[in-house]
Coordinates of C-alpha atoms and ligand atoms in Angstrom, one line a residue:
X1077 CA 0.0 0.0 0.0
X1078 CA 2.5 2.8 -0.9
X1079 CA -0.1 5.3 -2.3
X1080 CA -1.8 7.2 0.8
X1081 CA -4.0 10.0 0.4
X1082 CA -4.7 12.5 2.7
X1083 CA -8.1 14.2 2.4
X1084 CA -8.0 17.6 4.5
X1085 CA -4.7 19.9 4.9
X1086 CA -5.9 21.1 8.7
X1087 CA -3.5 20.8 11.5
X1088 CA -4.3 17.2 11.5
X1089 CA -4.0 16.7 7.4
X1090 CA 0.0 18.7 7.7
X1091 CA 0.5 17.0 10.9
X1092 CA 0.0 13.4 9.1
X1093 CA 1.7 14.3 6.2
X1094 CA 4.3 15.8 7.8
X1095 CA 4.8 12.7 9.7
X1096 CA 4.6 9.9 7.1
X1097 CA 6.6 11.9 4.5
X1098 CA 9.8 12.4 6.7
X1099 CA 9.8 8.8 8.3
X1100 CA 8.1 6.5 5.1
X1101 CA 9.0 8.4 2.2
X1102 CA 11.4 6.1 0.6
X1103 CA 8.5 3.6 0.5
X1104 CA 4.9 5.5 0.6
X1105 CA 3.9 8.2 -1.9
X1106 CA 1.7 10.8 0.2
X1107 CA -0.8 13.1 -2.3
X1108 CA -2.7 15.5 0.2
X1109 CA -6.3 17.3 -0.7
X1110 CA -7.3 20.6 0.5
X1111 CA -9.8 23.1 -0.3
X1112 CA -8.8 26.8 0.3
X1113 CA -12.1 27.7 -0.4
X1114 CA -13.7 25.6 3.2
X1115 CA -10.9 26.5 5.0
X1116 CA -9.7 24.6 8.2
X1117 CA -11.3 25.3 11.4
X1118 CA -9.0 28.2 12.8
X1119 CA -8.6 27.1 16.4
X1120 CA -6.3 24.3 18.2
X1121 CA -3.9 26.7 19.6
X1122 CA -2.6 25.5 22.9
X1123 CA -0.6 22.1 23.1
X1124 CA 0.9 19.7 25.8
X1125 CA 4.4 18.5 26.4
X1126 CA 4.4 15.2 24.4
X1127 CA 4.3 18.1 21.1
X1128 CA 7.8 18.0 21.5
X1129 CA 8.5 14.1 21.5
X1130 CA 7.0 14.5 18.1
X1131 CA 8.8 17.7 16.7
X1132 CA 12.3 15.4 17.8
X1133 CA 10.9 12.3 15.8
X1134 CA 10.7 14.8 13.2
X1135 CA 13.7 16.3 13.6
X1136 CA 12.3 19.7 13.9
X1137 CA 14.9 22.9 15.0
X1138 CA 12.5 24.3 17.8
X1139 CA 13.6 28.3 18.0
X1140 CA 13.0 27.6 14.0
X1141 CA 9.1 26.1 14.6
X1142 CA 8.6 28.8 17.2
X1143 CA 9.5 31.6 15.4
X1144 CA 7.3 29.9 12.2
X1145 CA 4.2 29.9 14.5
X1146 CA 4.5 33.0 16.5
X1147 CA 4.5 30.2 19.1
X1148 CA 5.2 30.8 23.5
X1149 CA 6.0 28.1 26.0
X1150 CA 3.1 27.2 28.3
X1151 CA 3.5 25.8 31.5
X1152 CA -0.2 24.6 32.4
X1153 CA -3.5 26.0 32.5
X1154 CA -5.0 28.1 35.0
X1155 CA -8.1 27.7 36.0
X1156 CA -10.5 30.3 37.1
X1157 CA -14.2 29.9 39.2
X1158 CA -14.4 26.1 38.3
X1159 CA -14.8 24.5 41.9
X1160 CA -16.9 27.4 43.4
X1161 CA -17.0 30.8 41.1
X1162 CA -14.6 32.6 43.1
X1163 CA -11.6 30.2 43.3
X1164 CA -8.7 29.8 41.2
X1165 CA -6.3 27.0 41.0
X1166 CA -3.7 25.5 38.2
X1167 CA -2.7 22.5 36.5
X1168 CA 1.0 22.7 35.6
X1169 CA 3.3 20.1 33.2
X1170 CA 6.0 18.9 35.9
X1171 CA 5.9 17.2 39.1
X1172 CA 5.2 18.6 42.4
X1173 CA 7.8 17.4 45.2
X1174 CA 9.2 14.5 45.1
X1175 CA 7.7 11.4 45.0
X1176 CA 8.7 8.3 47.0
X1177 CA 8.1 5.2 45.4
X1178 CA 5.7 3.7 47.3
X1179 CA 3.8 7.0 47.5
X1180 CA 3.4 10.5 45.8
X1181 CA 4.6 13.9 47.0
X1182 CA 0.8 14.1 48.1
X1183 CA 1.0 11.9 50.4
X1184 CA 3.9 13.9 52.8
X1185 CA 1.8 17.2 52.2
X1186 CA -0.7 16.1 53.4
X1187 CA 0.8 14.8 56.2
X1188 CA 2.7 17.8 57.1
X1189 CA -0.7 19.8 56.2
X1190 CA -2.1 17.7 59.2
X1191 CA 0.7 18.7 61.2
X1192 CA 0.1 22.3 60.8
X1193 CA 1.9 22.8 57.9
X1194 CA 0.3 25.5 55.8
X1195 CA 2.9 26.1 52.9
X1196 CA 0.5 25.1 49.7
X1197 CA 0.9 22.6 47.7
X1198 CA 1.7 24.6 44.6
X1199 CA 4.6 26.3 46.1
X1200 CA 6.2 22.6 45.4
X1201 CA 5.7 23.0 41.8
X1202 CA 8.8 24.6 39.7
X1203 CA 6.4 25.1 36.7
X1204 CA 3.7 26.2 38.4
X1205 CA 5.7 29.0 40.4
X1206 CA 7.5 29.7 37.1
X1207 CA 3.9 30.8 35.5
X1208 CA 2.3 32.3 38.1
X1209 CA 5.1 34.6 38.3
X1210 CA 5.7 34.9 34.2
X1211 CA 9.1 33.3 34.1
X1212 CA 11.0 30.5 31.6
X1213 CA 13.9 29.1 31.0
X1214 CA 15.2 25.8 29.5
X1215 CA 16.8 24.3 32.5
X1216 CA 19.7 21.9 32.4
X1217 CA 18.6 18.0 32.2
X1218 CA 15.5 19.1 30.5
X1219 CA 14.3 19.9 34.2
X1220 CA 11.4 22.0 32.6
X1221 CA 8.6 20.2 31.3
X1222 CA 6.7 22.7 29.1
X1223 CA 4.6 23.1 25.7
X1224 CA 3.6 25.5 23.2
X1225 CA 0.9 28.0 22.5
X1226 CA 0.9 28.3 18.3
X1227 CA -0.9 30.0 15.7
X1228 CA -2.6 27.1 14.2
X1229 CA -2.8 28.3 10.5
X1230 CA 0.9 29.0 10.8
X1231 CA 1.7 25.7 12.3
X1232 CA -0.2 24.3 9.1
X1233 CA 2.0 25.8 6.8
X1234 CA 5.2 25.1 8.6
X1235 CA 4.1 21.2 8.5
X1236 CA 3.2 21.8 4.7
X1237 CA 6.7 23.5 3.7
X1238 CA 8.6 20.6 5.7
X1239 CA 5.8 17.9 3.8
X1240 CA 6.2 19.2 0.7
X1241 CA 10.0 19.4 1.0
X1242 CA 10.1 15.6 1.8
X1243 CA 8.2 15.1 -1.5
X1244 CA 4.3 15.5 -0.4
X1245 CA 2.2 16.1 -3.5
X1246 CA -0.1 19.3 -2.7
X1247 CA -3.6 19.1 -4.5
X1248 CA -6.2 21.6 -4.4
X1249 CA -9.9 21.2 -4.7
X1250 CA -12.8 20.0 -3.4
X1251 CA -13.8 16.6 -2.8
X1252 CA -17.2 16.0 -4.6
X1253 CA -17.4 12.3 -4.1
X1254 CA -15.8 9.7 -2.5
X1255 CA -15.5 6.1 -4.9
X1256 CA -15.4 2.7 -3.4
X1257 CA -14.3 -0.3 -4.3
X1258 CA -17.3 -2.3 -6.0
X1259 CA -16.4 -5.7 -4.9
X1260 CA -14.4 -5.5 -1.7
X1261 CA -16.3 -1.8 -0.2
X1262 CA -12.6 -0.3 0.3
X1263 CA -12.6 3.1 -0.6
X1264 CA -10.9 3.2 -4.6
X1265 CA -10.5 6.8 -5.5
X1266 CA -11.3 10.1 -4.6
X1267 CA -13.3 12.9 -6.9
X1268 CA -12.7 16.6 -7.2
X1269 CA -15.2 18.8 -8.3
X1270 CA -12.3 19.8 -11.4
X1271 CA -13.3 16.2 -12.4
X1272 CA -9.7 14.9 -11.5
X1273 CA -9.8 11.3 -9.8
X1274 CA -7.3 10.7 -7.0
X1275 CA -6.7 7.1 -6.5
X1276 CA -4.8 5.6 -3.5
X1277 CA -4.4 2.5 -1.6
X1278 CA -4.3 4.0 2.1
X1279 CA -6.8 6.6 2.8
X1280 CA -6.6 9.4 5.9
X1281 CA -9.7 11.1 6.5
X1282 CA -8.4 14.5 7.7
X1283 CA -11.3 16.2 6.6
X1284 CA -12.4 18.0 9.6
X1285 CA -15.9 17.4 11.4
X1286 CA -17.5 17.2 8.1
X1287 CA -15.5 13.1 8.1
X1288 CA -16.0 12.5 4.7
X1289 CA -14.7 9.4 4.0
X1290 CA -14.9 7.5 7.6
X1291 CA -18.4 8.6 8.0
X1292 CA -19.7 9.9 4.9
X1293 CA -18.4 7.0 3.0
X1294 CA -17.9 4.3 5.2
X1295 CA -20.5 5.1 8.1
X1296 CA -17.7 4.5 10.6
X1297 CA -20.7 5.3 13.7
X1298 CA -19.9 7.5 16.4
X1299 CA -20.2 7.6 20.0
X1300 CA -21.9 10.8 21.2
X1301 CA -20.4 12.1 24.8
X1302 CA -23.0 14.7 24.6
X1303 CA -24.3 13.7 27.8
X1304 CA -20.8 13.4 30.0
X1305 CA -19.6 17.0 28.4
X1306 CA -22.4 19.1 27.6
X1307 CA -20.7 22.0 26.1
X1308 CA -21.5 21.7 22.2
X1309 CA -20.5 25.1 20.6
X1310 CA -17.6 27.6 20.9
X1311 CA -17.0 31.0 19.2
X1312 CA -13.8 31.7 18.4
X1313 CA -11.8 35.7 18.0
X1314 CA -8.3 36.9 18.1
X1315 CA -7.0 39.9 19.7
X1316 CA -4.1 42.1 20.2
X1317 CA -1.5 41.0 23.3
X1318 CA -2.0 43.7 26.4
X1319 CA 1.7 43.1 27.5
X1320 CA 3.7 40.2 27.7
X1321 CA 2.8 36.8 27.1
X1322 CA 1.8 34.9 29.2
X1323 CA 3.3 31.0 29.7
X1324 CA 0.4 29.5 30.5
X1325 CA -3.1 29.4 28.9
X1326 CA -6.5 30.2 30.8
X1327 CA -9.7 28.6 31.1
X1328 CA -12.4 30.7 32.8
X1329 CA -15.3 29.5 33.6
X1330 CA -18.6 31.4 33.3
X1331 CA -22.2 29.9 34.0
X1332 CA -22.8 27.9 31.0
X1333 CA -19.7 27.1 30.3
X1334 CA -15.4 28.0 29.9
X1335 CA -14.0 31.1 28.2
X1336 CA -9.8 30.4 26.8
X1337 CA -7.4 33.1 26.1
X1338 CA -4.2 31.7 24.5
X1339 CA -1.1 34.4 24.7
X1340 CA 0.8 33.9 21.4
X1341 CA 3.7 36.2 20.3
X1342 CA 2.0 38.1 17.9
X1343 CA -1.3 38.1 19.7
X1344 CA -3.9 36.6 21.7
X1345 CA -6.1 33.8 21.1
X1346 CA -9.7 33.9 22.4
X1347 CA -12.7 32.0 22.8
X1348 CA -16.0 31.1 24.9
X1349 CA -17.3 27.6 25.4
X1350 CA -20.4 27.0 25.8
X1351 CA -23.4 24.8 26.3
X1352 CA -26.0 26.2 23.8
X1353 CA -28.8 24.4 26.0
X1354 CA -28.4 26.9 28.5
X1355 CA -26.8 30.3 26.2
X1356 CA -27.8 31.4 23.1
X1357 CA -25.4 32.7 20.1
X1358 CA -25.6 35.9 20.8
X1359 CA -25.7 35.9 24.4
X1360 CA -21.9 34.4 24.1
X1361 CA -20.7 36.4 21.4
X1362 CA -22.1 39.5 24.1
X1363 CA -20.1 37.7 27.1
X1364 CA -17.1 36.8 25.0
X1365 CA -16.2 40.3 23.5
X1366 CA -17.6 42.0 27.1
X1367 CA -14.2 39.9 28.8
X1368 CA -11.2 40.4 26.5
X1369 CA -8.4 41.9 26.9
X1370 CA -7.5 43.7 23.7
X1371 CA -8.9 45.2 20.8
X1372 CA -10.3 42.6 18.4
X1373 CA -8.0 41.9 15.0
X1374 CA -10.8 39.5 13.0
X1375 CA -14.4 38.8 13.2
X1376 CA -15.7 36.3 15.4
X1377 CA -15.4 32.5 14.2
X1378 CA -18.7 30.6 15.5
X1379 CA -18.0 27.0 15.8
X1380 CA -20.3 23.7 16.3
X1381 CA -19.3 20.4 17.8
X1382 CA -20.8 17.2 19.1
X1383 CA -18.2 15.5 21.4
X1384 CA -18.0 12.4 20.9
X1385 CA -15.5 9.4 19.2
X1386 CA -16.0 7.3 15.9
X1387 CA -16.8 4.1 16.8
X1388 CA -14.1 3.0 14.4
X1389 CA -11.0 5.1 13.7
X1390 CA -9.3 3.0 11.6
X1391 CA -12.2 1.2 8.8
X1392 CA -11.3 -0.8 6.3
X1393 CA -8.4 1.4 4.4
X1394 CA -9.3 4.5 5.5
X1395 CA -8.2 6.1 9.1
X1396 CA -9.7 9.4 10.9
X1397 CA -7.5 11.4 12.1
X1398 CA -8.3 14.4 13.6
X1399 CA -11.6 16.2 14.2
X1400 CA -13.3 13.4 11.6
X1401 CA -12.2 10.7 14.7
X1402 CA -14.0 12.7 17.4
X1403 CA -13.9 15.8 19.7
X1404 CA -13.4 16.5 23.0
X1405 CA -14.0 20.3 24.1
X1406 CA -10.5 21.9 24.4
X1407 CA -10.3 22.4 28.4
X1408 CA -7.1 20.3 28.7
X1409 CA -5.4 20.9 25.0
X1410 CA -5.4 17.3 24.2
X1411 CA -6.7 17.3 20.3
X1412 CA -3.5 18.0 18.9
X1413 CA -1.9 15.1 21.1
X1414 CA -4.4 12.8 19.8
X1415 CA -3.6 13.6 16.4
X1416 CA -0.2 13.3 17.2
X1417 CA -0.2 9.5 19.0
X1418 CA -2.6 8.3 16.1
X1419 CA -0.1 9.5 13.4
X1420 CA 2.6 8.1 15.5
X1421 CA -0.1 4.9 15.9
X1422 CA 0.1 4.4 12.0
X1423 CA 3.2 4.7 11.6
X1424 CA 3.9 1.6 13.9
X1425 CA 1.4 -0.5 12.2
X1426 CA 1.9 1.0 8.7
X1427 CA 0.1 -1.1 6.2
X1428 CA 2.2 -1.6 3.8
X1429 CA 1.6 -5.2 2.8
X1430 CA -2.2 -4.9 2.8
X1431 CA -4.5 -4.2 5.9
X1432 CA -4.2 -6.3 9.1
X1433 CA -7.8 -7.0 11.1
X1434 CA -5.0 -7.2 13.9
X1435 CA -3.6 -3.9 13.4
X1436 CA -6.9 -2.2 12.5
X1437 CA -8.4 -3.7 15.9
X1438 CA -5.1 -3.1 17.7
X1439 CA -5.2 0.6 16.6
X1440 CA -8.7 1.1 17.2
X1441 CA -8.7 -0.2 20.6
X1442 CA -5.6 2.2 21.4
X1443 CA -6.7 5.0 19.8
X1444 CA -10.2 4.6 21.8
X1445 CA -8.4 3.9 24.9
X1446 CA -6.9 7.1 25.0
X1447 CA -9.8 9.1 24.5
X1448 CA -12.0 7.5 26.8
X1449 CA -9.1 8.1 29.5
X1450 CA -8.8 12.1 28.5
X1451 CA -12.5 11.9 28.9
X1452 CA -12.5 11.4 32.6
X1453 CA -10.2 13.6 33.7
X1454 CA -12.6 16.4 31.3
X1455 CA -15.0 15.1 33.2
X1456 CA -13.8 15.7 36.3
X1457 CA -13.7 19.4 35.9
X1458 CA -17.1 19.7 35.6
X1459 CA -18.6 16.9 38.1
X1460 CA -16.2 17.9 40.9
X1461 CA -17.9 21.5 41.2
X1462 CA -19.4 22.8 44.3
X1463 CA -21.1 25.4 41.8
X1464 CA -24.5 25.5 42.6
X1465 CA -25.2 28.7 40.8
X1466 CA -26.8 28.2 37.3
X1467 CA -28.6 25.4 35.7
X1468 CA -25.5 24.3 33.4
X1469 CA -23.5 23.4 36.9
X1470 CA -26.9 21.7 38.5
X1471 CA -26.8 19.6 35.7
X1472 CA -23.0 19.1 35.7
X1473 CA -22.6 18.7 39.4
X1474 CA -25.8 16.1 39.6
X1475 CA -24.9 14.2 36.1
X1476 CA -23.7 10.6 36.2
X1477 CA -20.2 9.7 35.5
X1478 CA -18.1 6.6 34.3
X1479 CA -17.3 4.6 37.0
X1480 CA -13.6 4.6 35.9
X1481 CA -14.0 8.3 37.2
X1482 CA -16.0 7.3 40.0
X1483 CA -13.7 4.8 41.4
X1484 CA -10.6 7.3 40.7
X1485 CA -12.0 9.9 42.6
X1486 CA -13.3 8.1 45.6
X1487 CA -9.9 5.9 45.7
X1488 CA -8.2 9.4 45.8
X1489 CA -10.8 10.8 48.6
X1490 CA -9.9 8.2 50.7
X1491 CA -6.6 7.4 50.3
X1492 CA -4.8 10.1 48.4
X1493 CA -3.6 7.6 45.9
X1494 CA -3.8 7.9 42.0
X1495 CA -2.9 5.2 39.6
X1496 CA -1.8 5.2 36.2
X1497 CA -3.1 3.2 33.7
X1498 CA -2.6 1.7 30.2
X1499 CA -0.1 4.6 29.6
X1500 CA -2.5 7.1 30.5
X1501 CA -1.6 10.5 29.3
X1502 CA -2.3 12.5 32.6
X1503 CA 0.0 11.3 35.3
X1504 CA -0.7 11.8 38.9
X1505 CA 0.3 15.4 39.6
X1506 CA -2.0 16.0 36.7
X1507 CA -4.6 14.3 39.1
X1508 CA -4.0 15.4 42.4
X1509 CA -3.5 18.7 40.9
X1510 CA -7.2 19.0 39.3
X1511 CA -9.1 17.0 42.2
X1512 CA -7.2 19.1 45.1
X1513 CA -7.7 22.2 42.8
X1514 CA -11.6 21.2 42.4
X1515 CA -12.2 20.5 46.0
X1516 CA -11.5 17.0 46.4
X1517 CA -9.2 16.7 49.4
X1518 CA -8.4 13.3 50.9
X1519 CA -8.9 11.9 53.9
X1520 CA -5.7 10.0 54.3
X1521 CA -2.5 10.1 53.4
X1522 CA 0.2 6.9 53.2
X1523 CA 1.7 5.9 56.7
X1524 CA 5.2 6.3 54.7
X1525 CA 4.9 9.9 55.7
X1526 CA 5.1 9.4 59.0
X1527 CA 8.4 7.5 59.3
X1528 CA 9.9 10.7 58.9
X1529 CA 10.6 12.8 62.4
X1530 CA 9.1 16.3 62.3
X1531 CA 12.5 18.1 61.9
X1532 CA 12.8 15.5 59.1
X1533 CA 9.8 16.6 57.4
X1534 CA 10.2 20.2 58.1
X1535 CA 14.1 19.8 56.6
X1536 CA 12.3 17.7 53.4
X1537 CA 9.5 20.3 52.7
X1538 CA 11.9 23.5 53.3
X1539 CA 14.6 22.4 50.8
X1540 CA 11.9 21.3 47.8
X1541 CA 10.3 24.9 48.4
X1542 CA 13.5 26.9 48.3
X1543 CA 15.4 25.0 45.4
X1544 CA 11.7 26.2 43.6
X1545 CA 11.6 29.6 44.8
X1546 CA 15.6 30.3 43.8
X1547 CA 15.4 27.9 40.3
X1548 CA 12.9 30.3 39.4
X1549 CA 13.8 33.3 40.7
X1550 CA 17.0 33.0 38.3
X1551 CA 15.1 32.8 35.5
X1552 CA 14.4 35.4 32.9
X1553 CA 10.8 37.1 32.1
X1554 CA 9.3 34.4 29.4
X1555 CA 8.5 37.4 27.2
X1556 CA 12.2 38.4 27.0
X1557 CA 13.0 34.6 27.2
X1558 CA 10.6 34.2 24.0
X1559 CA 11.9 37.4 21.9
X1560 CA 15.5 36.2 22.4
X1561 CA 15.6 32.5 22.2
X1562 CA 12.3 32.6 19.0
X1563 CA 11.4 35.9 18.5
X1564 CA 9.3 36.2 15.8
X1565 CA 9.6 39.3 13.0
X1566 CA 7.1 41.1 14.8
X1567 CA 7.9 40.8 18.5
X1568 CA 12.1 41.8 17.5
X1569 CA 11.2 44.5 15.9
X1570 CA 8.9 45.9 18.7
Ligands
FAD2939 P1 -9.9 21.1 10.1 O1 -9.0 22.1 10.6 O2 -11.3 21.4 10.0 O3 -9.4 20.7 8.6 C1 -10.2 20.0 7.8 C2 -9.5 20.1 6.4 O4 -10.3 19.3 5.5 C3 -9.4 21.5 5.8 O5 -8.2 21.6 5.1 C4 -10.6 21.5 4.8 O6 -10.3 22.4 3.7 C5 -10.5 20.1 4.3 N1 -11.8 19.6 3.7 C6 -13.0 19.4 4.3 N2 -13.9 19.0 3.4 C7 -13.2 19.0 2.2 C8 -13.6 18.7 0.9 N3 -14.9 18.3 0.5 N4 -12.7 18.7 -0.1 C9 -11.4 19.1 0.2 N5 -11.0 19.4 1.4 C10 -11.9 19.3 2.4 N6 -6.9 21.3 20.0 C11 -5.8 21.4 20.8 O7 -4.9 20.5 20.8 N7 -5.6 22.6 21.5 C12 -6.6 23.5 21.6 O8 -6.4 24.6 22.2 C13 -7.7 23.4 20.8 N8 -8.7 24.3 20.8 C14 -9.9 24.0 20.1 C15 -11.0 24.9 20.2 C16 -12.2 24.6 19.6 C17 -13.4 25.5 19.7 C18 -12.3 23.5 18.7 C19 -13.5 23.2 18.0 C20 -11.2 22.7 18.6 C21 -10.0 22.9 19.3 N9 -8.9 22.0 19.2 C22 -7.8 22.2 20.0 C23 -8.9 20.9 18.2 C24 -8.1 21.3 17.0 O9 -8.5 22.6 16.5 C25 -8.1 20.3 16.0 O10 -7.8 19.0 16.5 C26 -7.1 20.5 14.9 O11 -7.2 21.8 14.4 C27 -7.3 19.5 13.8 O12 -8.4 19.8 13.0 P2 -8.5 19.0 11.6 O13 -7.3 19.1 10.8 O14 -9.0 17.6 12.0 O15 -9.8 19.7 10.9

């Protein structure tokens, strides 16, 4: 199968192509479809560490892809009036402490916390401390675990220049009909509306929500989430930077639903959430543009979704990738990852001999497994609320949830312990960060904790705290970090 189409040149269509191009493109020929005239969705801005894993795979020059996509390091997210309107808390890359191995830094805080203690928990977090107080700096060892915030149609055409130097064929046009195979059902060729035919052996539907080829043409099914993550719309507007950016992206929550802001070199990228149940279209666009920042440099971009997964990713010789495999609102950045482990995903199990049942179920079953995972920890955000105030949070706060979240949360509530699974993407700082930061304190903590004397403990908690405060308080302002180490045209110029 060395003739693989790509239908779609979104984040997810460059990001594939990209991909296959630079590690199979002795053997595979990769022909990518876009049409400039429907456009890619214009969001998918803020990213998470394992973005990095891939750009090294790739062989990308970092300051070279930041400077490309006006891009700035994030450290987390924070969050704003999620557990009870007025509370604020964030979820940092990193670790917090250190862990011992029979128990998590969690477990000695809380301890100590018990004891009196009152130093919080975030003052044990280098990235955390680094945010909140606008710093960055690549530390020796890789000792900073960071990602980026990117303009999105930038980092599109940064994948395209390196796909198309690594011999990707660009074709423009619109896909008018998708042909299948008459005997076997595979999908055979795909038609432009210019009447050209595009035939291939492997198919990658990067098409977007619209999912073509896995849906249109295969009827793939999809799973709809609709009732663990409510939120089905999102408006979308850019705006100019008020000072200097920010490492870490926002997610503010309002009644009936989450609000982003996404610093970026060059700008700021905006948008409100919402469930459309409980707020109408122009009731967001009022509350959106009534809590920015800066003036506004396009017209809004009104966006819907159902959240929700295909039922089957990979189908026969076509894969979803991307939006067409399912959506999961934005709170936690994890769309571009998902991309990003199922191009990785094909590459492992690339078909080059003909399609494996055993690869396409392996893959599937992967693919699923991740998202399901990601899926709990969104929907802890919104079931761990103490928000009360307005019938979106009634019906997030009283809705039932999968009791792989159930069982995480109580375990946690009455232990403090937090187990990953089948290489789950959030690890447990990600965890205890969320639950602690939504309200979810535990009851216990590990006995381990209390083989250490009180001087002990004191002596343990002091040092981690001041090797944070003084790492951090020796690095530079992550605007000045930025301009030197990426800067951007615009931002050297300034
Ligand atoms: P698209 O960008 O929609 O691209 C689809 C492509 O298919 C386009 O090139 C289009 O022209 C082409 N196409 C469609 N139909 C045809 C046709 N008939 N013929 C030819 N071409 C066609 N992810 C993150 O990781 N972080 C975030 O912060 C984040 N924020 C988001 C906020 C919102 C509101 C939404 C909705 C998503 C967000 N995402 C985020 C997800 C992220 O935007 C997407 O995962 C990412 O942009 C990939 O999109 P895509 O390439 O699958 O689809």
């Amino acid at each position: 199968m060395r003739r693989v189409v790509i239908a779609g040149g979104g984040t997810a269509g460059w990001m594939a192509a990209a991909a296959i191009a630079r590690t199979m493109g002795r053997v595979a020929d990769v022909t990518l479809i876009e049409s400039d005239s429907i456009g890619t969705v214009g969001v998918g801005e803020s990213t998470i560490p394992p973005l990095i894993t891939f750009n090294r795979l790739l062989n990308i020059d970092e300051a070279q892809f930041m400077r490309a996509t006006q891009a700035t390091f994030k450290l987390g997210i924070l969050f704003d009036g999620w557990k009870n309107g007025g509370d604020r808390y964030f979820h940092s890359f990193g670790l917090t402490g250190k862990d011992h191995w029979s128990a998590g830094f969690q477990h000695f805080w809380l301890y100590a916390r018990q004891k009196g203690y009152e130093q919080p928990y975030d003052d044990y977090c280098l990235e955390l401390t680094a945010a909140l107080r606008g710093r960055f700096a690549h530390l020796p060892g890789e000792a900073t675990s960071y990602a980026y915030q990117l303009d999105s149609g930038l980092y599109a055409k940064f994948l395209r220049s390196m796909a198309e130097g690594d011999g990707t064929r660009r074709v423009e046009g619109k896909i008018a009909q998708v042909e299948l195979d008459g005997t076997r059902g595979d999908i055979a060729a795909l038609l432009l509306e210019s009447g050209e035919r595009i035939e291939g052996d492997l198919f990658i539907d990067c098409t977007g929500f619209r999912a073509l080829l896995i849906e249109g043409a295969l009827h793939a099914g999809f799973d709809d989430w609709t009732h663990y993550l409510p939120c089905d719309a999102a408006i979308a507007i850019q705006t100019e930077n008020i000072g200097a950016p920010r490492p870490y992206t926002r997610a503010m929550a309002h009644d009936a639903g989450w609000q982003w802001r996404i610093p970026l070199q060059h700008r700021t990228g905006n948008g409100l959430v919402y469930c459309s149940r409980y707020l109408d279209r122009d009731a967001a666009l009022a509350r959106l543009l009534g809590n920015l920042e800066g003036r506004t440099l396009v017209q809004p971009n009104f966006i819907r979704f159902t959240t929700g997964a295909r039922r089957k990713q990979w189908h026969r010789n076509c894969v979803a990738i991307g939006l067409s495999g399912g959506f999961m609102e934005p709170l936690e950045s994890t769309s571009i990852h998902l991309i990003q482990r199922a191009v990785l995903r094909l590459i492992r199990m690339f078909p080059l001999q003909g399609v494996s049942l055993r690869d396409v179920a392996e893959f599937n079953e992967q693919q699923f497994t991740d998202m399901l995972q990601i899926r709990d920890f969104l929907i802890l955000h919104y079931k761990a609320t103490e928000r009360g105030d307005s019938p979106f949070w009634r019906q997030c706060r009283d809705m039932a949830i999968p009791e792989s979240l159930a069982q995480k949360i109580e375990l946690f509530r009455e232990t403090g312990r937090v187990f990953r699974k089948n290489e789950e993407l959030f690890a447990e700082n990600s965890w205890v960060q969320v639950m602690m930061g939504q309200g979810i304190m535990p009851r216990a903590h590990h006995p381990i904790a209390e083989k250490l004397r009180d001087d002990e403990l004191n002596k343990l908690l002091r040092t981690l705290r001041d090797n944070v405060a003084r790492t951090v308080a020796g690095m530079p302002e992550h605007g000045a970090y930025v301009a030197q180490y990426c800067g951007a045209p615009r931002l050297q110029t300034a």
